[in-house]
Tab-separated table of C-alpha atoms and ligand atoms in Angstrom:
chain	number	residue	atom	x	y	z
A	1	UNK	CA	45.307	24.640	42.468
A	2	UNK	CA	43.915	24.444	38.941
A	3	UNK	CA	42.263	27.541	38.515
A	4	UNK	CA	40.318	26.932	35.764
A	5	UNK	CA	39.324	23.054	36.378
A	6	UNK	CA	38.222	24.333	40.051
A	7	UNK	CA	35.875	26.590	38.872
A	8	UNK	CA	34.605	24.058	36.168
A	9	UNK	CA	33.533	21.690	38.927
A	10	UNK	CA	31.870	24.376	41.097
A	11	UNK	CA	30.249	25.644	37.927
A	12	UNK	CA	28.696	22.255	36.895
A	13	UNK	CA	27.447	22.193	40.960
A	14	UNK	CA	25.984	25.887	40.553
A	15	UNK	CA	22.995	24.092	38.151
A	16	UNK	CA	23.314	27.272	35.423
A	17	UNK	CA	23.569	30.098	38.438
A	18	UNK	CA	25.390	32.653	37.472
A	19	UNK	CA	26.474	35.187	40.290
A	20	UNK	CA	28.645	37.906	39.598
A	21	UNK	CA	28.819	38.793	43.555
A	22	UNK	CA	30.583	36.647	45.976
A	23	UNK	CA	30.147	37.720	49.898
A	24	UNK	CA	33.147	36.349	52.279
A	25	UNK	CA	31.492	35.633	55.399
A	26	UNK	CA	33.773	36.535	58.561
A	27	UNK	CA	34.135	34.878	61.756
A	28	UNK	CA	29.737	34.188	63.150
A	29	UNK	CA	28.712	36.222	60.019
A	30	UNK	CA	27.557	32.778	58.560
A	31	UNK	CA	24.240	33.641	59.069
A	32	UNK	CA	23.553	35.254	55.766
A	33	UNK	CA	24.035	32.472	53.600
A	34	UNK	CA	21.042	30.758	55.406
A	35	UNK	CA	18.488	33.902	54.509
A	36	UNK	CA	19.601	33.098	50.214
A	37	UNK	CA	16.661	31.596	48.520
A	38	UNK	CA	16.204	28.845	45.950
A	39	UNK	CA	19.867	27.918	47.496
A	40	UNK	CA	22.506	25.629	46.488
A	41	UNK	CA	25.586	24.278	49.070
A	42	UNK	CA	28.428	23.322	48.178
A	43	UNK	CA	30.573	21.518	50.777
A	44	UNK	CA	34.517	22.864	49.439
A	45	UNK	CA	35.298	19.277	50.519
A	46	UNK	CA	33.518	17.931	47.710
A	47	UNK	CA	35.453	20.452	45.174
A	48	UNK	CA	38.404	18.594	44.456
A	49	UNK	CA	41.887	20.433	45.403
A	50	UNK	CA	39.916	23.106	46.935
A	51	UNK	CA	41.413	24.104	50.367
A	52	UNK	CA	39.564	23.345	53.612
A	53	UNK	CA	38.881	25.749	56.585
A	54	UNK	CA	40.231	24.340	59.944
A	55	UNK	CA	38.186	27.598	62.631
A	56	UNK	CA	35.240	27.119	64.511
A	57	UNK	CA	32.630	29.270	63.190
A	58	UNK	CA	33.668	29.041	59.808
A	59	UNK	CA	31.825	25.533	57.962
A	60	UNK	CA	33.478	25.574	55.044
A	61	UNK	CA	31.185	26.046	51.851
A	62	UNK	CA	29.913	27.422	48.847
A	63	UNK	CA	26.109	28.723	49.086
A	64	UNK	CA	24.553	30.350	45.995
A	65	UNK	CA	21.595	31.568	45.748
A	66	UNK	CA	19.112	35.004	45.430
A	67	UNK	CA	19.594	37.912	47.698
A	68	UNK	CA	17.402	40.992	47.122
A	69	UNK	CA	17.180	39.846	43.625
A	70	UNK	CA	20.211	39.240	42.736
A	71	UNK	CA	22.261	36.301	42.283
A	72	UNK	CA	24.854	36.087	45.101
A	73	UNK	CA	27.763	33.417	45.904
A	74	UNK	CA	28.566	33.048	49.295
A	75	UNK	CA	31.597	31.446	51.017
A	76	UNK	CA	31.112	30.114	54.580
A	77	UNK	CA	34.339	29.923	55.776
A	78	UNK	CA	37.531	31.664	54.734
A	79	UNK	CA	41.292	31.142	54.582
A	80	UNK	CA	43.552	32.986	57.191
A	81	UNK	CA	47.130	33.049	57.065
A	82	UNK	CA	47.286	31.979	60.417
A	83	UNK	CA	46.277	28.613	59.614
A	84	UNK	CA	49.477	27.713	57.670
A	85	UNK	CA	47.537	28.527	54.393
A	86	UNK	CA	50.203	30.660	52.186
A	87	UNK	CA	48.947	34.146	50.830
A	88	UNK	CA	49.471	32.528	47.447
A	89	UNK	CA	46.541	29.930	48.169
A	90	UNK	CA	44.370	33.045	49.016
A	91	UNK	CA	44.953	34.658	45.397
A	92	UNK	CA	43.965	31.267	43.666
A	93	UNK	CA	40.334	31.070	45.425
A	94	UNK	CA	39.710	34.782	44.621
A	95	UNK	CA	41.153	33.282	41.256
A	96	UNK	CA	38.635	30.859	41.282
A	97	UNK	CA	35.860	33.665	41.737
A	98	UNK	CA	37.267	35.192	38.879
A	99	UNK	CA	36.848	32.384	36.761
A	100	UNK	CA	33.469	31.657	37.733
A	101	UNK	CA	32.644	35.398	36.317
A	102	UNK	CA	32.636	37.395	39.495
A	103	UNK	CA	32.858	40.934	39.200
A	104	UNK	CA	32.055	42.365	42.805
A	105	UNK	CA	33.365	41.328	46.386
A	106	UNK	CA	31.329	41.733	49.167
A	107	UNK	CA	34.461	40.902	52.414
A	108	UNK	CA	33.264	40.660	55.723
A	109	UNK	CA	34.985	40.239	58.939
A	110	UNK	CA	35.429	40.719	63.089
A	111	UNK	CA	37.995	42.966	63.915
A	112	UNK	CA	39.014	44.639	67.283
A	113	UNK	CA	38.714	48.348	67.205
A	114	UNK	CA	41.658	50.808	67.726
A	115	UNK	CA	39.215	53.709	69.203
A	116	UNK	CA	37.235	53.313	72.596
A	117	UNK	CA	34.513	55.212	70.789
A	118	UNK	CA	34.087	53.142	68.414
A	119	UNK	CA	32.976	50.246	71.053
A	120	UNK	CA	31.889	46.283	70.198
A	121	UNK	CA	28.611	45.565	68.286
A	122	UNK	CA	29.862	48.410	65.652
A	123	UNK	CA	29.813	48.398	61.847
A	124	UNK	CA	33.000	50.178	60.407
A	125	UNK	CA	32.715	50.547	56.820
A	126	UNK	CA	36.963	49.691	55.182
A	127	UNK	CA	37.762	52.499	53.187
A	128	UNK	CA	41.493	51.222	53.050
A	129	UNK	CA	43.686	49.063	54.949
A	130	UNK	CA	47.626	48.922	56.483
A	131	UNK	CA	49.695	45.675	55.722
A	132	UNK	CA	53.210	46.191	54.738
A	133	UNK	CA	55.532	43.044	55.798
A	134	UNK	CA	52.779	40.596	55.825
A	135	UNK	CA	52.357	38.002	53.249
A	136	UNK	CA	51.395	39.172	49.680
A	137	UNK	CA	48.981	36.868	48.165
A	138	UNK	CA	50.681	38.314	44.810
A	139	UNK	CA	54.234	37.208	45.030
A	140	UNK	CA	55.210	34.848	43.050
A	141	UNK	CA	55.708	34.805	38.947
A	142	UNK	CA	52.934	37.185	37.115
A	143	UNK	CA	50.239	36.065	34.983
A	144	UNK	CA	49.459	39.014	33.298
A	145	UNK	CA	46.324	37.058	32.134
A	146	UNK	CA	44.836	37.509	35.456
A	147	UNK	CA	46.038	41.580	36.305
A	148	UNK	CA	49.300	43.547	36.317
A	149	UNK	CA	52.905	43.064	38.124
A	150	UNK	CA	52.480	46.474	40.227
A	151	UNK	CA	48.199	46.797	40.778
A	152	UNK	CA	47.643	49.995	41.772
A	153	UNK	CA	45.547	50.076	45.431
A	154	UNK	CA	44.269	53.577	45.517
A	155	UNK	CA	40.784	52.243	45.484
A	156	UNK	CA	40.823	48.899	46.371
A	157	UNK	CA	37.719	50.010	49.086
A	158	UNK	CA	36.112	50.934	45.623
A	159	UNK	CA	34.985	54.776	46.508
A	160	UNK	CA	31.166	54.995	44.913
A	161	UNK	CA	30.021	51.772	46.398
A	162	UNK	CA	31.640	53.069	50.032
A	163	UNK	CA	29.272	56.329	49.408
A	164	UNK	CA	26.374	54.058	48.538
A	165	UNK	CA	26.343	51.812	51.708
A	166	UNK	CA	26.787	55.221	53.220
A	167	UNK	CA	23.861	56.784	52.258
A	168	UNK	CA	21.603	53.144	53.037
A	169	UNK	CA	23.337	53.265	56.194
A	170	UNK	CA	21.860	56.759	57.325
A	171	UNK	CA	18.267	55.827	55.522
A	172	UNK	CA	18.377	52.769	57.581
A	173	UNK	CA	19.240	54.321	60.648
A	174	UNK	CA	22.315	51.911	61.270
A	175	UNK	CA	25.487	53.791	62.500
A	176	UNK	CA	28.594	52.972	60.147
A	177	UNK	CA	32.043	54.180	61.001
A	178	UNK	CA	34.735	54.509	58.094
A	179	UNK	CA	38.293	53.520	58.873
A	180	UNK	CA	41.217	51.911	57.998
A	181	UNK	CA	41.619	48.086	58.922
A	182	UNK	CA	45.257	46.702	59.960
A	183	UNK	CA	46.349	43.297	59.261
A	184	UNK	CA	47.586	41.380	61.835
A	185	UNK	CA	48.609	37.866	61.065
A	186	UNK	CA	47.253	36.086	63.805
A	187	UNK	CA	46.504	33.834	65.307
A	188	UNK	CA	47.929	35.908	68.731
A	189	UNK	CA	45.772	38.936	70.031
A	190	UNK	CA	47.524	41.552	69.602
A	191	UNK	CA	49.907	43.228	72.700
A	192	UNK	CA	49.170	46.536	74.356
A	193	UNK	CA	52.159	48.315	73.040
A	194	UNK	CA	51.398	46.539	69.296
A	195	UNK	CA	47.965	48.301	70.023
A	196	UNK	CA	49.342	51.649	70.597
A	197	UNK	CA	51.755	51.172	67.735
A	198	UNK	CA	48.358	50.410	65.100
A	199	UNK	CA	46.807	53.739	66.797
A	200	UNK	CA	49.809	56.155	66.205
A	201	UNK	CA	49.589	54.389	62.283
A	202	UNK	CA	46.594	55.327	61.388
A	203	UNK	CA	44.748	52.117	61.856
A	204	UNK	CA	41.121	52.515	63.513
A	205	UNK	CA	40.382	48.541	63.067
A	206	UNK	CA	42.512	45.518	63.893
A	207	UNK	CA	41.932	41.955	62.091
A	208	UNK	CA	43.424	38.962	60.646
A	209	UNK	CA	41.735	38.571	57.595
A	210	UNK	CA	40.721	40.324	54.656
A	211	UNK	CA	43.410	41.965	53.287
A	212	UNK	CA	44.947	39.403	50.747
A	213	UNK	CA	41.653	38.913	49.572
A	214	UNK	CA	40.892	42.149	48.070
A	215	UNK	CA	44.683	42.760	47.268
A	216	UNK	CA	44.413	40.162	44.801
A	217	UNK	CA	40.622	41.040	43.765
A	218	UNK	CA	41.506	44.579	43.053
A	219	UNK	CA	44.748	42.830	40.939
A	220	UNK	CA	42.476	40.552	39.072
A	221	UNK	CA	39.618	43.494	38.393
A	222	UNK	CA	36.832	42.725	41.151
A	223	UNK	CA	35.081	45.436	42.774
A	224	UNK	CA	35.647	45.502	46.905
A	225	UNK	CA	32.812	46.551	49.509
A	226	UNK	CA	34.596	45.778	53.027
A	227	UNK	CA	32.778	45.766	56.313
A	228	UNK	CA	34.152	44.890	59.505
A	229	UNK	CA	31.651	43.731	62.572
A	230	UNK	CA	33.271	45.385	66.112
A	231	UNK	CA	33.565	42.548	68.253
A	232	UNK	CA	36.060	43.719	70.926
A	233	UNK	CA	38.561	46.774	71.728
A	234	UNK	CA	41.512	46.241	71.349
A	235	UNK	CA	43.891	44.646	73.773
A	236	UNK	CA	44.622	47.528	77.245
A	237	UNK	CA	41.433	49.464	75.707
A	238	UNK	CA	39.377	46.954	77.876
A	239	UNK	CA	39.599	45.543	81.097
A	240	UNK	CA	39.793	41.735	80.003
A	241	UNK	CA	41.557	40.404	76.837
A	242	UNK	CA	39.193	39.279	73.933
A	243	UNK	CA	38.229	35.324	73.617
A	244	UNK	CA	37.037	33.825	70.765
A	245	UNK	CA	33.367	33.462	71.935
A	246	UNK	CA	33.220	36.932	73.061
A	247	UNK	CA	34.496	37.547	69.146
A	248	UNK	CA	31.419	35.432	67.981
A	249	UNK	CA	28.983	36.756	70.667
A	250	UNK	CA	29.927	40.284	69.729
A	251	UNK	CA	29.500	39.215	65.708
A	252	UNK	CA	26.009	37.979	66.206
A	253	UNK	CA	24.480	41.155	67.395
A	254	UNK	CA	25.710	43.259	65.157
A	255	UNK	CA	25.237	40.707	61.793
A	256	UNK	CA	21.479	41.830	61.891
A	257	UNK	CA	22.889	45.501	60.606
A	258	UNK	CA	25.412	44.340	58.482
A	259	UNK	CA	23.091	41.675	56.914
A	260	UNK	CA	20.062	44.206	56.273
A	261	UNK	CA	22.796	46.752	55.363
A	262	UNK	CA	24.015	44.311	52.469
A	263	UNK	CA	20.371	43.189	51.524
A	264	UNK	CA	19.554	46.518	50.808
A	265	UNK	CA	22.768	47.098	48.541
A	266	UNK	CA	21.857	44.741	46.739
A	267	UNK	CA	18.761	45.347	45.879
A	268	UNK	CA	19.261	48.770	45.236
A	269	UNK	CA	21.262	47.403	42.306
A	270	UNK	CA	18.629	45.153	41.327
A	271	UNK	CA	16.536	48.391	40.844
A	272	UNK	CA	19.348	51.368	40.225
B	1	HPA	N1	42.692	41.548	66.963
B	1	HPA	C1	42.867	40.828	65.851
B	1	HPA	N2	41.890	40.196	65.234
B	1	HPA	C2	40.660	40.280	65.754
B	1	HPA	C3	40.388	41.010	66.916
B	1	HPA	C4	41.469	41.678	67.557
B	1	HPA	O1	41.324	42.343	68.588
B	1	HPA	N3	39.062	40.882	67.152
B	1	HPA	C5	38.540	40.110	66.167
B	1	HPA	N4	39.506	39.736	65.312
Protein backbone atom coordinates (compact mmCIF):
# COMPACT_ATOMS: atom_id res chain seq x y z
CA UNK A 1 0.00 0.00 0.00
CA UNK A 2 0.89 3.62 -0.74
CA UNK A 3 0.87 5.16 2.44
CA UNK A 4 0.76 8.48 1.62
CA UNK A 5 -1.58 8.37 -1.68
CA UNK A 6 -4.10 6.24 0.66
CA UNK A 7 -4.48 8.75 3.02
CA UNK A 8 -4.72 11.50 0.25
CA UNK A 9 -7.86 9.85 -1.09
CA UNK A 10 -9.49 9.33 2.34
CA UNK A 11 -8.51 12.89 3.12
CA UNK A 12 -10.19 14.45 0.01
CA UNK A 13 -13.46 12.02 1.21
CA UNK A 14 -13.16 13.46 4.92
CA UNK A 15 -14.63 17.08 3.29
CA UNK A 16 -11.82 19.22 5.56
CA UNK A 17 -12.43 16.87 8.91
CA UNK A 18 -9.69 16.66 10.70
CA UNK A 19 -9.65 13.93 13.54
CA UNK A 20 -6.74 13.31 15.47
CA UNK A 21 -8.57 10.14 17.23
CA UNK A 22 -9.30 7.03 15.41
CA UNK A 23 -11.51 4.28 17.47
CA UNK A 24 -11.03 0.48 16.10
CA UNK A 25 -14.29 -1.00 16.54
CA UNK A 26 -14.07 -4.84 17.67
CA UNK A 27 -16.14 -7.67 16.80
CA UNK A 28 -20.49 -6.10 17.45
CA UNK A 29 -18.83 -2.89 18.83
CA UNK A 30 -19.98 -1.24 15.47
CA UNK A 31 -22.51 0.45 17.13
CA UNK A 32 -20.64 3.57 18.00
CA UNK A 33 -19.93 4.81 14.74
CA UNK A 34 -23.78 5.12 14.21
CA UNK A 35 -24.19 7.59 17.52
CA UNK A 36 -21.17 10.23 15.48
CA UNK A 37 -22.92 13.28 14.28
CA UNK A 38 -22.69 15.42 11.16
CA UNK A 39 -21.09 11.89 9.86
CA UNK A 40 -19.25 10.92 6.88
CA UNK A 41 -18.81 6.92 5.56
CA UNK A 42 -16.46 5.81 3.82
CA UNK A 43 -16.89 2.34 2.28
CA UNK A 44 -12.71 1.05 2.37
CA UNK A 45 -13.88 -0.50 -0.93
CA UNK A 46 -14.07 2.72 -2.50
CA UNK A 47 -10.35 3.68 -1.15
CA UNK A 48 -8.30 2.31 -3.73
CA UNK A 49 -5.61 -0.46 -2.52
CA UNK A 50 -7.12 -0.29 0.81
CA UNK A 51 -7.61 -3.85 2.26
CA UNK A 52 -11.10 -5.31 2.74
CA UNK A 53 -12.53 -7.08 5.88
CA UNK A 54 -13.87 -10.64 5.07
CA UNK A 55 -15.90 -11.29 9.25
CA UNK A 56 -19.36 -10.99 9.90
CA UNK A 57 -19.89 -8.21 12.18
CA UNK A 58 -17.26 -6.21 10.91
CA UNK A 59 -18.73 -3.84 7.55
CA UNK A 60 -15.81 -2.56 6.52
CA UNK A 61 -15.58 1.39 6.69
CA UNK A 62 -14.40 4.62 7.53
CA UNK A 63 -17.00 6.85 9.65
CA UNK A 64 -15.90 10.34 10.77
CA UNK A 65 -17.61 12.42 12.51
CA UNK A 66 -18.21 14.41 16.22
CA UNK A 67 -18.20 12.51 19.42
CA UNK A 68 -18.55 14.49 22.66
CA UNK A 69 -17.10 17.31 20.78
CA UNK A 70 -14.49 16.11 19.33
CA UNK A 71 -13.62 15.03 15.99
CA UNK A 72 -13.32 11.20 15.91
CA UNK A 73 -12.43 8.62 12.95
CA UNK A 74 -13.87 5.44 13.25
CA UNK A 75 -13.06 2.12 11.50
CA UNK A 76 -15.88 -0.46 11.21
CA UNK A 77 -14.18 -3.40 10.62
CA UNK A 78 -10.61 -4.44 11.32
CA UNK A 79 -7.84 -6.66 9.97
CA UNK A 80 -7.02 -9.99 11.85
CA UNK A 81 -4.21 -12.09 11.10
CA UNK A 82 -6.34 -14.88 10.87
CA UNK A 83 -7.73 -13.84 7.72
CA UNK A 84 -4.49 -14.33 5.69
CA UNK A 85 -3.84 -10.51 6.09
CA UNK A 86 0.12 -10.29 6.99
CA UNK A 87 1.06 -8.24 10.23
CA UNK A 88 2.86 -6.00 7.76
CA UNK A 89 -0.61 -4.92 6.12
CA UNK A 90 -1.73 -4.06 9.74
CA UNK A 91 1.28 -1.48 10.26
CA UNK A 92 0.43 0.29 6.85
CA UNK A 93 -3.39 1.12 7.88
CA UNK A 94 -2.21 2.36 11.33
CA UNK A 95 0.31 4.03 8.78
CA UNK A 96 -2.39 5.41 7.04
CA UNK A 97 -3.85 6.93 10.41
CA UNK A 98 -0.67 8.41 10.85
CA UNK A 99 -0.69 10.16 7.77
CA UNK A 100 -4.03 11.43 8.06
CA UNK A 101 -2.65 13.28 11.43
CA UNK A 102 -3.82 10.90 14.09
CA UNK A 103 -2.35 11.21 17.32
CA UNK A 104 -4.55 8.96 19.72
CA UNK A 105 -5.92 5.28 19.33
CA UNK A 106 -8.92 4.37 20.83
CA UNK A 107 -8.65 -0.16 20.15
CA UNK A 108 -11.52 -2.04 20.99
CA UNK A 109 -12.18 -5.66 21.00
CA UNK A 110 -14.04 -9.16 22.37
CA UNK A 111 -11.85 -11.25 24.13
CA UNK A 112 -12.45 -14.43 26.31
CA UNK A 113 -11.44 -13.95 29.86
CA UNK A 114 -8.72 -16.03 31.67
CA UNK A 115 -10.48 -15.51 35.31
CA UNK A 116 -14.03 -16.98 36.19
CA UNK A 117 -14.46 -13.77 38.14
CA UNK A 118 -14.10 -11.77 35.70
CA UNK A 119 -17.37 -13.34 33.84
CA UNK A 120 -18.98 -12.24 30.13
CA UNK A 121 -20.61 -8.76 29.69
CA UNK A 122 -17.25 -7.29 31.47
CA UNK A 123 -15.13 -4.27 30.54
CA UNK A 124 -11.33 -4.98 31.18
CA UNK A 125 -9.39 -1.97 30.72
CA UNK A 126 -5.51 -3.34 28.59
CA UNK A 127 -2.87 -2.10 30.58
CA UNK A 128 -0.38 -4.36 28.53
CA UNK A 129 -0.48 -7.33 26.47
CA UNK A 130 1.59 -10.97 25.86
CA UNK A 131 2.54 -11.84 22.15
CA UNK A 132 5.93 -13.20 21.63
CA UNK A 133 6.08 -15.65 18.41
CA UNK A 134 3.19 -14.13 16.70
CA UNK A 135 3.50 -12.00 13.72
CA UNK A 136 5.18 -8.53 14.16
CA UNK A 137 3.47 -6.00 12.14
CA UNK A 138 7.13 -4.32 12.32
CA UNK A 139 9.34 -6.74 10.56
CA UNK A 140 10.45 -5.93 7.63
CA UNK A 141 13.14 -3.01 6.49
CA UNK A 142 12.85 0.28 8.89
CA UNK A 143 11.65 3.54 7.90
CA UNK A 144 12.97 5.53 10.45
CA UNK A 145 10.62 8.25 9.00
CA UNK A 146 7.75 6.58 10.56
CA UNK A 147 9.49 5.42 14.35
CA UNK A 148 12.59 3.53 15.50
CA UNK A 149 14.14 -0.14 14.70
CA UNK A 150 13.71 -1.32 18.53
CA UNK A 151 10.26 0.89 19.90
CA UNK A 152 10.30 0.65 23.29
CA UNK A 153 6.66 -0.93 24.71
CA UNK A 154 6.76 0.00 28.32
CA UNK A 155 3.71 2.09 27.81
CA UNK A 156 2.17 1.16 24.85
CA UNK A 157 -1.37 1.00 27.24
CA UNK A 158 -0.33 4.77 27.62
CA UNK A 159 -0.45 5.00 31.71
CA UNK A 160 -2.37 8.62 32.37
CA UNK A 161 -5.11 7.96 29.93
CA UNK A 162 -5.54 4.18 31.69
CA UNK A 163 -5.93 6.33 35.13
CA UNK A 164 -8.36 8.66 33.40
CA UNK A 165 -10.90 6.05 32.06
CA UNK A 166 -10.33 4.79 35.55
CA UNK A 167 -11.50 7.44 37.43
CA UNK A 168 -14.82 8.00 34.67
CA UNK A 169 -15.26 4.46 35.18
CA UNK A 170 -15.91 4.69 39.08
CA UNK A 171 -17.90 8.26 38.54
CA UNK A 172 -19.97 6.39 36.13
CA UNK A 173 -20.56 3.54 38.15
CA UNK A 174 -19.36 1.01 35.36
CA UNK A 175 -17.05 -1.79 36.74
CA UNK A 176 -13.62 -1.90 34.72
CA UNK A 177 -11.10 -4.62 35.32
CA UNK A 178 -7.31 -3.97 34.34
CA UNK A 179 -5.37 -6.83 32.82
CA UNK A 180 -3.17 -8.04 30.45
CA UNK A 181 -4.62 -9.25 26.97
CA UNK A 182 -2.90 -12.38 25.12
CA UNK A 183 -2.77 -12.71 21.49
CA UNK A 184 -3.91 -15.61 20.04
CA UNK A 185 -3.82 -15.85 16.31
CA UNK A 186 -6.97 -17.28 15.59
CA UNK A 187 -9.12 -18.13 13.99
CA UNK A 188 -9.32 -21.58 16.47
CA UNK A 189 -10.72 -21.09 20.12
CA UNK A 190 -8.31 -21.67 22.10
CA UNK A 191 -7.72 -25.47 23.92
CA UNK A 192 -8.16 -26.12 27.61
CA UNK A 193 -4.58 -26.81 28.32
CA UNK A 194 -3.60 -23.51 25.90
CA UNK A 195 -6.05 -21.86 28.49
CA UNK A 196 -4.26 -22.96 31.49
CA UNK A 197 -0.96 -22.22 29.82
CA UNK A 198 -2.28 -18.11 29.20
CA UNK A 199 -3.35 -18.28 33.10
CA UNK A 200 0.04 -19.52 34.58
CA UNK A 201 1.53 -16.41 32.01
CA UNK A 202 0.07 -13.80 33.33
CA UNK A 203 -2.62 -13.23 30.81
CA UNK A 204 -6.19 -12.28 32.38
CA UNK A 205 -7.77 -11.72 28.68
CA UNK A 206 -7.59 -13.86 25.55
CA UNK A 207 -8.15 -12.30 21.87
CA UNK A 208 -7.16 -12.26 18.37
CA UNK A 209 -6.83 -8.85 17.63
CA UNK A 210 -5.37 -5.81 18.79
CA UNK A 211 -2.03 -6.29 19.42
CA UNK A 212 -0.24 -5.39 16.05
CA UNK A 213 -2.23 -2.47 16.01
CA UNK A 214 -0.91 -0.63 18.87
CA UNK A 215 2.61 -2.29 18.43
CA UNK A 216 2.98 -0.34 15.43
CA UNK A 217 0.97 2.86 16.84
CA UNK A 218 3.18 3.09 19.82
CA UNK A 219 6.28 2.65 16.94
CA UNK A 220 4.89 5.38 14.83
CA UNK A 221 4.05 7.85 18.07
CA UNK A 222 0.13 7.34 18.62
CA UNK A 223 -1.25 7.31 21.96
CA UNK A 224 -3.15 3.72 22.90
CA UNK A 225 -6.44 3.48 25.14
CA UNK A 226 -7.34 -0.43 24.88
CA UNK A 227 -10.58 -1.90 26.06
CA UNK A 228 -11.64 -5.31 25.71
CA UNK A 229 -15.65 -6.25 25.91
CA UNK A 230 -15.90 -9.93 27.98
CA UNK A 231 -17.80 -11.96 25.76
CA UNK A 232 -17.05 -15.53 26.97
CA UNK A 233 -14.63 -17.51 29.51
CA UNK A 234 -12.35 -19.06 28.27
CA UNK A 235 -12.44 -22.53 26.83
CA UNK A 236 -12.93 -25.53 30.24
CA UNK A 237 -13.86 -22.24 32.39
CA UNK A 238 -17.45 -22.84 31.00
CA UNK A 239 -19.56 -25.59 30.40
CA UNK A 240 -20.02 -25.08 26.49
CA UNK A 241 -17.31 -23.76 24.08
CA UNK A 242 -17.81 -20.09 22.82
CA UNK A 243 -19.63 -19.49 19.22
CA UNK A 244 -19.40 -16.60 17.37
CA UNK A 245 -22.96 -15.29 18.11
CA UNK A 246 -22.60 -15.87 21.69
CA UNK A 247 -19.21 -13.54 21.04
CA UNK A 248 -21.56 -10.86 19.43
CA UNK A 249 -24.50 -11.40 21.87
CA UNK A 250 -22.12 -11.02 24.77
CA UNK A 251 -20.51 -7.67 22.87
CA UNK A 252 -23.83 -5.98 22.58
CA UNK A 253 -24.65 -5.79 26.21
CA UNK A 254 -21.77 -4.66 27.39
CA UNK A 255 -21.03 -1.87 24.26
CA UNK A 256 -23.58 0.43 26.16
CA UNK A 257 -20.60 0.79 29.01
CA UNK A 258 -17.86 0.84 26.85
CA UNK A 259 -19.58 3.34 24.45
CA UNK A 260 -20.70 5.86 27.35
CA UNK A 261 -17.29 5.05 28.94
CA UNK A 262 -15.51 6.43 25.66
CA UNK A 263 -18.09 9.34 25.17
CA UNK A 264 -17.24 10.61 28.31
CA UNK A 265 -13.33 10.45 27.61
CA UNK A 266 -13.75 12.28 25.14
CA UNK A 267 -15.41 14.90 26.18
CA UNK A 268 -13.57 15.31 29.15
CA UNK A 269 -10.83 16.30 26.71
CA UNK A 270 -12.99 18.55 24.92
CA UNK A 271 -13.26 20.41 28.32
CA UNK A 272 -9.83 19.35 30.37
N1 LIG B 1 -10.47 -16.62 22.51
C1 LIG B 1 -9.94 -15.90 21.52
N2 LIG B 1 -10.53 -14.85 20.99
C2 LIG B 1 -11.73 -14.50 21.46
C3 LIG B 1 -12.37 -15.20 22.49
C4 LIG B 1 -11.70 -16.33 23.04
O1 LIG B 1 -12.18 -17.01 23.95
N3 LIG B 1 -13.55 -14.58 22.72
C5 LIG B 1 -13.63 -13.53 21.86
N4 LIG B 1 -12.53 -13.48 21.09
Amino acid sequence: MNIVQTAQIIKEKLQGKHPQTAIILGSGLGALGQELQNSITIPYKEIAGFPQTSVKGHTGQFICGNLSGQEVLCLQGRFHLYEGHPATLINEVILVLRELGIKELIVTNAAGSLHTDMPAGSIMLIKDHISINTPNPLIGPDDEKYGPRFPDMSNAYDEKIRAQIKSLAQKQGITLYEGTYFLSIGPCFETKAEIKMLQTLGADAVGMSTVPEVISAVHAGIKVLGLSVITNLGTGLQKEAPSHQETLENAAKASKDLTNLIKSYLGEKTHG
